[in-house]
């Protein structure tokens, strides 16, 4: 295969990957989009260029309305503006790092209440795992019965005597 043809093929593939990520944003549910746009707004504060949605790693919502979302954003070729949401006209140049964002909060209808948002380069996520887990677990509402003695687990594998639930 000739070099110009190979270069054309590789650049077309990179363009398709970028376009695929942008188009999949429009197929997401409205609440996902709202959560992603919060992450984009937060990430844009520390970025030189506009940040755009790239993909969803995790999105969980429990029956109490608690949301935990983990997204990947990427820096684009677009200048930052007052628009802090996904912009379809922006492309992602090759070699830009992945930005890992966590958003956790409680939801009331379509409103997200006091969200915790944390964005960091994807390769540095391990340095933020503890703070993310601690903060998000504090925001999670307490479910009735979740703190009973019957739900507690012990590290010991020995059978205990004189305790409720011990067999």
Short mmCIF file of C-alpha atoms in Angstrom, two decimals:
data_model
loop_
_atom_site.label_atom_id
_atom_site.label_comp_id
_atom_site.label_asym_id
_atom_site.label_seq_id
_atom_site.Cartn_x
_atom_site.Cartn_y
_atom_site.Cartn_z
CA UNK A 1 0.00 0.00 0.00
CA UNK A 2 1.37 3.42 -0.89
CA UNK A 3 2.10 5.93 1.85
CA UNK A 4 -0.37 8.63 0.70
CA UNK A 5 -3.17 6.05 0.61
CA UNK A 6 -2.22 4.76 4.06
CA UNK A 7 -2.13 8.30 5.48
CA UNK A 8 -5.55 9.02 3.94
CA UNK A 9 -6.96 5.79 5.39
CA UNK A 10 -5.61 6.52 8.89
CA UNK A 11 -6.83 10.13 8.92
CA UNK A 12 -10.28 9.03 7.72
CA UNK A 13 -10.40 6.44 10.51
CA UNK A 14 -9.51 9.07 13.11
CA UNK A 15 -12.22 11.37 11.73
CA UNK A 16 -14.80 8.58 11.89
CA UNK A 17 -13.89 7.81 15.51
CA UNK A 18 -14.28 11.49 16.44
CA UNK A 19 -17.58 11.77 14.57
CA UNK A 20 -18.87 8.54 16.13
CA UNK A 21 -18.30 9.91 19.64
CA UNK A 22 -20.00 13.19 18.79
CA UNK A 23 -23.02 11.56 17.17
CA UNK A 24 -23.49 9.12 20.02
CA UNK A 25 -23.88 12.13 22.33
CA UNK A 26 -27.10 13.08 20.54
CA UNK A 27 -28.58 9.61 21.07
CA UNK A 28 -28.04 9.72 24.84
CA UNK A 29 -30.95 10.31 27.24
CA UNK A 30 -31.50 13.93 28.31
CA UNK A 31 -30.32 13.32 31.89
CA UNK A 32 -27.02 11.86 30.60
CA UNK A 33 -26.52 14.95 28.43
CA UNK A 34 -27.21 17.25 31.37
CA UNK A 35 -24.68 15.39 33.51
CA UNK A 36 -22.07 15.38 30.72
CA UNK A 37 -22.51 19.11 30.14
CA UNK A 38 -21.86 19.72 33.85
CA UNK A 39 -18.60 17.79 33.49
CA UNK A 40 -17.69 19.76 30.36
CA UNK A 41 -18.35 23.05 32.17
CA UNK A 42 -16.13 21.94 35.06
CA UNK A 43 -13.34 20.64 32.80
CA UNK A 44 -13.37 23.79 30.65
CA UNK A 45 -12.26 25.84 33.66
CA UNK A 46 -8.79 24.29 33.56
CA UNK A 47 -8.47 23.64 29.83
CA UNK A 48 -6.91 25.75 27.10
CA UNK A 49 -9.36 24.56 24.43
CA UNK A 50 -13.00 23.48 24.60
CA UNK A 51 -13.57 20.01 26.10
CA UNK A 52 -16.02 17.62 24.41
CA UNK A 53 -17.74 14.37 25.30
CA UNK A 54 -15.94 11.23 24.14
CA UNK A 55 -17.63 8.34 25.94
CA UNK A 56 -19.45 6.92 28.96
CA UNK A 57 -17.53 4.59 31.28
CA UNK A 58 -20.24 4.20 33.93
CA UNK A 59 -23.69 5.64 34.48
CA UNK A 60 -25.74 4.40 37.43
CA UNK A 61 -28.93 5.71 38.94
CA UNK A 62 -30.56 4.03 41.91
CA UNK A 63 -34.25 4.16 42.90
CA UNK A 64 -33.61 6.96 45.41
CA UNK A 65 -32.46 9.29 42.59
CA UNK A 66 -28.73 9.05 43.35
CA UNK A 67 -26.60 9.33 40.19
CA UNK A 68 -23.01 8.20 39.68
CA UNK A 69 -21.53 8.95 36.26
CA UNK A 70 -18.01 8.48 34.90
CA UNK A 71 -17.26 10.06 31.50
CA UNK A 72 -14.33 10.56 29.19
CA UNK A 73 -13.82 14.02 27.69
CA UNK A 74 -11.24 15.19 25.16
CA UNK A 75 -9.73 18.58 24.37
CA UNK A 76 -10.81 19.84 20.94
CA UNK A 77 -9.55 22.29 18.33
CA UNK A 78 -12.30 24.80 19.27
CA UNK A 79 -11.57 27.85 21.38
CA UNK A 80 -13.32 28.08 24.73
CA UNK A 81 -16.47 30.19 24.70
CA UNK A 82 -19.35 30.81 27.07
CA UNK A 83 -20.97 27.62 25.71
CA UNK A 84 -20.20 24.88 28.21
CA UNK A 85 -21.75 21.90 26.49
CA UNK A 86 -20.89 19.33 23.84
CA UNK A 87 -20.25 21.06 20.50
CA UNK A 88 -20.58 18.98 17.34
CA UNK A 89 -18.45 21.34 15.22
CA UNK A 90 -15.36 20.68 17.33
CA UNK A 91 -12.90 17.98 16.34
CA UNK A 92 -10.38 16.18 18.52
CA UNK A 93 -6.82 16.26 17.19
CA UNK A 94 -4.75 13.11 17.53
CA UNK A 95 -2.65 12.77 20.64
CA UNK A 96 -4.88 14.72 23.03
CA UNK A 97 -5.18 13.00 26.42
CA UNK A 98 -8.35 11.43 27.75
CA UNK A 99 -9.92 13.36 30.64
CA UNK A 100 -11.77 11.22 33.18
CA UNK A 101 -14.69 12.98 34.89
CA UNK A 102 -16.88 11.75 37.73
CA UNK A 103 -20.20 13.37 38.54
CA UNK A 104 -22.23 12.16 41.50
CA UNK A 105 -25.31 13.78 42.99
CA UNK A 106 -28.92 13.34 43.96
CA UNK A 107 -31.66 14.04 41.48
CA UNK A 108 -35.02 15.68 42.04
CA UNK A 109 -37.05 15.34 38.85
CA UNK A 110 -34.74 16.63 36.13
CA UNK A 111 -32.68 18.79 38.51
CA UNK A 112 -29.26 17.65 39.75
CA UNK A 113 -28.75 18.73 43.34
CA UNK A 114 -25.32 19.92 44.50
CA UNK A 115 -23.25 17.69 42.17
CA UNK A 116 -19.70 16.65 43.01
CA UNK A 117 -17.62 16.93 39.84
CA UNK A 118 -14.02 15.80 39.52
CA UNK A 119 -12.02 15.76 36.26
CA UNK A 120 -8.46 14.54 35.85
CA UNK A 121 -6.27 13.02 33.16
CA UNK A 122 -7.30 9.41 32.72
CA UNK A 123 -3.83 8.06 33.45
CA UNK A 124 -3.87 9.86 36.85
CA UNK A 125 -7.25 8.52 38.04
CA UNK A 126 -5.71 6.27 40.70
CA UNK A 127 -4.52 9.36 42.59
CA UNK A 128 -8.16 10.54 42.97
CA UNK A 129 -9.94 7.23 43.58
CA UNK A 130 -10.13 7.59 47.36
CA UNK A 131 -11.52 11.15 47.35
CA UNK A 132 -14.01 10.27 44.61
CA UNK A 133 -15.29 7.21 46.48
CA UNK A 134 -15.46 9.01 49.82
CA UNK A 135 -17.26 12.09 48.50
CA UNK A 136 -19.70 10.16 46.32
CA UNK A 137 -20.55 7.72 49.12
CA UNK A 138 -21.34 10.67 51.43
CA UNK A 139 -23.80 12.04 48.87
CA UNK A 140 -25.57 8.71 48.46
CA UNK A 141 -28.81 8.66 50.46
CA UNK A 142 -29.16 6.16 53.27
CA UNK A 143 -31.49 3.30 52.37
CA UNK A 144 -33.71 2.12 55.22
CA UNK A 145 -32.47 -1.20 56.59
CA UNK A 146 -29.05 -0.95 54.99
CA UNK A 147 -27.37 -0.52 58.37
CA UNK A 148 -28.93 -3.46 60.16
CA UNK A 149 -26.82 -6.11 61.81
CA UNK A 150 -28.12 -8.67 59.30
CA UNK A 151 -26.43 -6.81 56.39
CA UNK A 152 -23.05 -6.42 58.04
CA UNK A 153 -20.16 -8.55 56.87
CA UNK A 154 -17.19 -9.52 58.98
CA UNK A 155 -13.67 -10.13 57.76
CA UNK A 156 -13.40 -13.22 59.95
CA UNK A 157 -14.45 -16.56 58.51
CA UNK A 158 -14.89 -18.08 61.98
CA UNK A 159 -18.38 -18.87 63.19
CA UNK A 160 -19.47 -16.47 65.90
CA UNK A 161 -21.61 -17.51 68.83
CA UNK A 162 -24.21 -15.56 70.75
CA UNK A 163 -24.98 -13.16 67.90
CA UNK A 164 -28.05 -12.49 65.82
CA UNK A 165 -27.89 -14.06 62.41
CA UNK A 166 -25.12 -16.52 63.29
CA UNK A 167 -25.78 -20.10 62.26
#
